[in-house]
């Protein structure tokens, strides 16, 4: 493995960039590098932020970027296949089409499929949560069927409701709360991915896996009511030797990504 490209990212920040194609293997490498850098440069780094193939390092005031670059170039992680020590597999109920998926027919036409086939393919895959970014709780997912790759809308919507499930290029994701966005909307989940009144506002974590499970409108309304009353718990299964609330990285780690 070679050292990634390192460039300055403002007066007190650096950006590590990989040129590889986005993949789970590359994400493991990014996780490994981030953990390694936070350990090796704990006195120099204020915080870190990751993407599909980038790591931004925000340096403490007064730390010379040149010194940090030199240190990085002289070292690399001993384990480049790192994965979270524990992760969850989640089932995300989604009501596809109609008012919840206004772009489903357009996506189907673009892909040369029926709306039913789009739903079938979208819900057949297991997706990896690469990182959380753009909005608090927004999961960037890997694993979308290539047949479903669809360009973003030419004109973004000024407001997309919480729980909306969309496709943007080669990605699929879930809007955690109402916001502008340009992804093609194909459905909506009644689950809340972000709750500011919770001790754990974001319950999806980098390294988790999830599947979308089609439901009808009646099921959507039942689950939505249970979510509001606190009687519904997301269906998931933990894998790994330990329980965790956050990805097992230093506590100053945060994540970032492009917009929706």
PDB file of N, CA, C and O in Angstrom, residues 96-98 101-109 113-116 118-119 184-187:
ATOM      1  N   UNK A  96     -42.421   2.517  -0.760  1.00  0.00           N
ATOM      2  CA  UNK A  96     -41.934   3.007  -2.048  1.00  0.00           C
ATOM      3  C   UNK A  96     -43.071   3.607  -2.877  1.00  0.00           C
ATOM      4  O   UNK A  96     -44.225   3.186  -2.792  1.00  0.00           O
ATOM      5  N   UNK A  97     -42.719   4.566  -3.737  1.00  0.00           N
ATOM      6  CA  UNK A  97     -43.628   5.095  -4.737  1.00  0.00           C
ATOM      7  C   UNK A  97     -44.694   6.023  -4.188  1.00  0.00           C
ATOM      8  O   UNK A  97     -44.666   6.463  -3.039  1.00  0.00           O
ATOM      9  N   UNK A  98     -45.661   6.362  -5.064  1.00  0.00           N
ATOM     10  CA  UNK A  98     -46.787   7.250  -4.749  1.00  0.00           C
ATOM     11  C   UNK A  98     -46.266   8.551  -4.149  1.00  0.00           C
ATOM     12  O   UNK A  98     -45.261   9.095  -4.602  1.00  0.00           O
ATOM     13  N   UNK A 101     -42.566   8.409  -2.978  1.00  0.00           N
ATOM     14  CA  UNK A 101     -41.514   8.223  -3.976  1.00  0.00           C
ATOM     15  C   UNK A 101     -41.883   8.866  -5.291  1.00  0.00           C
ATOM     16  O   UNK A 101     -42.095   8.166  -6.304  1.00  0.00           O
ATOM     17  N   UNK A 102     -41.952  10.199  -5.331  1.00  0.00           N
ATOM     18  CA  UNK A 102     -42.424  10.892  -6.535  1.00  0.00           C
ATOM     19  C   UNK A 102     -41.532  10.697  -7.759  1.00  0.00           C
ATOM     20  O   UNK A 102     -41.980  10.956  -8.877  1.00  0.00           O
ATOM     21  N   UNK A 103     -40.278  10.250  -7.563  1.00  0.00           N
ATOM     22  CA  UNK A 103     -39.375  10.067  -8.701  1.00  0.00           C
ATOM     23  C   UNK A 103     -39.205   8.601  -9.092  1.00  0.00           C
ATOM     24  O   UNK A 103     -38.376   8.292  -9.957  1.00  0.00           O
ATOM     25  N   UNK A 104     -39.969   7.713  -8.481  1.00  0.00           N
ATOM     26  CA  UNK A 104     -39.807   6.285  -8.762  1.00  0.00           C
ATOM     27  C   UNK A 104     -40.029   5.974 -10.233  1.00  0.00           C
ATOM     28  O   UNK A 104     -39.243   5.245 -10.853  1.00  0.00           O
ATOM     29  N   UNK A 105     -41.077   6.528 -10.826  1.00  0.00           N
ATOM     30  CA  UNK A 105     -41.368   6.249 -12.237  1.00  0.00           C
ATOM     31  C   UNK A 105     -40.255   6.790 -13.135  1.00  0.00           C
ATOM     32  O   UNK A 105     -39.867   6.139 -14.119  1.00  0.00           O
ATOM     33  N   UNK A 106     -39.718   7.960 -12.800  1.00  0.00           N
ATOM     34  CA  UNK A 106     -38.643   8.551 -13.597  1.00  0.00           C
ATOM     35  C   UNK A 106     -37.369   7.709 -13.500  1.00  0.00           C
ATOM     36  O   UNK A 106     -36.670   7.488 -14.499  1.00  0.00           O
ATOM     37  N   UNK A 107     -37.064   7.228 -12.295  1.00  0.00           N
ATOM     38  CA  UNK A 107     -35.906   6.360 -12.118  1.00  0.00           C
ATOM     39  C   UNK A 107     -36.090   5.074 -12.923  1.00  0.00           C
ATOM     40  O   UNK A 107     -35.166   4.598 -13.593  1.00  0.00           O
ATOM     41  N   UNK A 108     -37.280   4.506 -12.857  1.00  0.00           N
ATOM     42  CA  UNK A 108     -37.564   3.269 -13.587  1.00  0.00           C
ATOM     43  C   UNK A 108     -37.386   3.465 -15.088  1.00  0.00           C
ATOM     44  O   UNK A 108     -36.770   2.630 -15.774  1.00  0.00           O
ATOM     45  N   UNK A 109     -37.898   4.574 -15.600  1.00  0.00           N
ATOM     46  CA  UNK A 109     -37.766   4.848 -17.037  1.00  0.00           C
ATOM     47  C   UNK A 109     -36.301   5.021 -17.417  1.00  0.00           C
ATOM     48  O   UNK A 109     -35.851   4.492 -18.444  1.00  0.00           O
ATOM     49  N   UNK A 113     -36.415  -0.132 -16.467  1.00  0.00           N
ATOM     50  CA  UNK A 113     -37.052  -1.136 -15.617  1.00  0.00           C
ATOM     51  C   UNK A 113     -38.476  -0.709 -15.293  1.00  0.00           C
ATOM     52  O   UNK A 113     -38.864   0.442 -15.493  1.00  0.00           O
ATOM     53  N   UNK A 114     -39.240  -1.629 -14.751  1.00  0.00           N
ATOM     54  CA  UNK A 114     -40.538  -1.276 -14.198  1.00  0.00           C
ATOM     55  C   UNK A 114     -40.330  -0.721 -12.790  1.00  0.00           C
ATOM     56  O   UNK A 114     -39.306  -1.009 -12.143  1.00  0.00           O
ATOM     57  N   UNK A 115     -41.270   0.066 -12.267  1.00  0.00           N
ATOM     58  CA  UNK A 115     -41.140   0.539 -10.884  1.00  0.00           C
ATOM     59  C   UNK A 115     -40.986  -0.617  -9.896  1.00  0.00           C
ATOM     60  O   UNK A 115     -40.217  -0.516  -8.932  1.00  0.00           O
ATOM     61  N   UNK A 116     -41.711  -1.715 -10.162  1.00  0.00           N
ATOM     62  CA  UNK A 116     -41.614  -2.878  -9.276  1.00  0.00           C
ATOM     63  C   UNK A 116     -40.207  -3.468  -9.281  1.00  0.00           C
ATOM     64  O   UNK A 116     -39.696  -3.907  -8.243  1.00  0.00           O
ATOM     65  N   UNK A 118     -37.434  -1.786  -9.877  1.00  0.00           N
ATOM     66  CA  UNK A 118     -36.562  -0.859  -9.143  1.00  0.00           C
ATOM     67  C   UNK A 118     -36.654  -1.151  -7.649  1.00  0.00           C
ATOM     68  O   UNK A 118     -35.635  -1.249  -6.946  1.00  0.00           O
ATOM     69  N   UNK A 119     -37.881  -1.312  -7.162  1.00  0.00           N
ATOM     70  CA  UNK A 119     -38.080  -1.612  -5.744  1.00  0.00           C
ATOM     71  C   UNK A 119     -37.402  -2.929  -5.376  1.00  0.00           C
ATOM     72  O   UNK A 119     -36.723  -3.032  -4.348  1.00  0.00           O
ATOM     73  N   UNK A 184     -32.984  11.700  -6.386  1.00  0.00           N
ATOM     74  CA  UNK A 184     -34.247  11.162  -6.902  1.00  0.00           C
ATOM     75  C   UNK A 184     -34.948  10.394  -5.776  1.00  0.00           C
ATOM     76  O   UNK A 184     -34.419   9.413  -5.260  1.00  0.00           O
ATOM     77  N   UNK A 185     -36.145  10.811  -5.410  1.00  0.00           N
ATOM     78  CA  UNK A 185     -36.840  10.212  -4.276  1.00  0.00           C
ATOM     79  C   UNK A 185     -37.687   9.030  -4.725  1.00  0.00           C
ATOM     80  O   UNK A 185     -38.550   9.167  -5.598  1.00  0.00           O
ATOM     81  N   UNK A 186     -37.435   7.872  -4.123  1.00  0.00           N
ATOM     82  CA  UNK A 186     -38.166   6.653  -4.517  1.00  0.00           C
ATOM     83  C   UNK A 186     -39.000   6.077  -3.385  1.00  0.00           C
ATOM     84  O   UNK A 186     -39.778   5.142  -3.603  1.00  0.00           O
ATOM     85  N   UNK A 187     -38.866   6.590  -2.182  1.00  0.00           N
ATOM     86  CA  UNK A 187     -39.637   6.067  -1.065  1.00  0.00           C
ATOM     87  C   UNK A 187     -39.362   6.843   0.197  1.00  0.00           C
ATOM     88  O   UNK A 187     -38.654   7.855   0.199  1.00  0.00           O
TER      89      UNK A 187
END
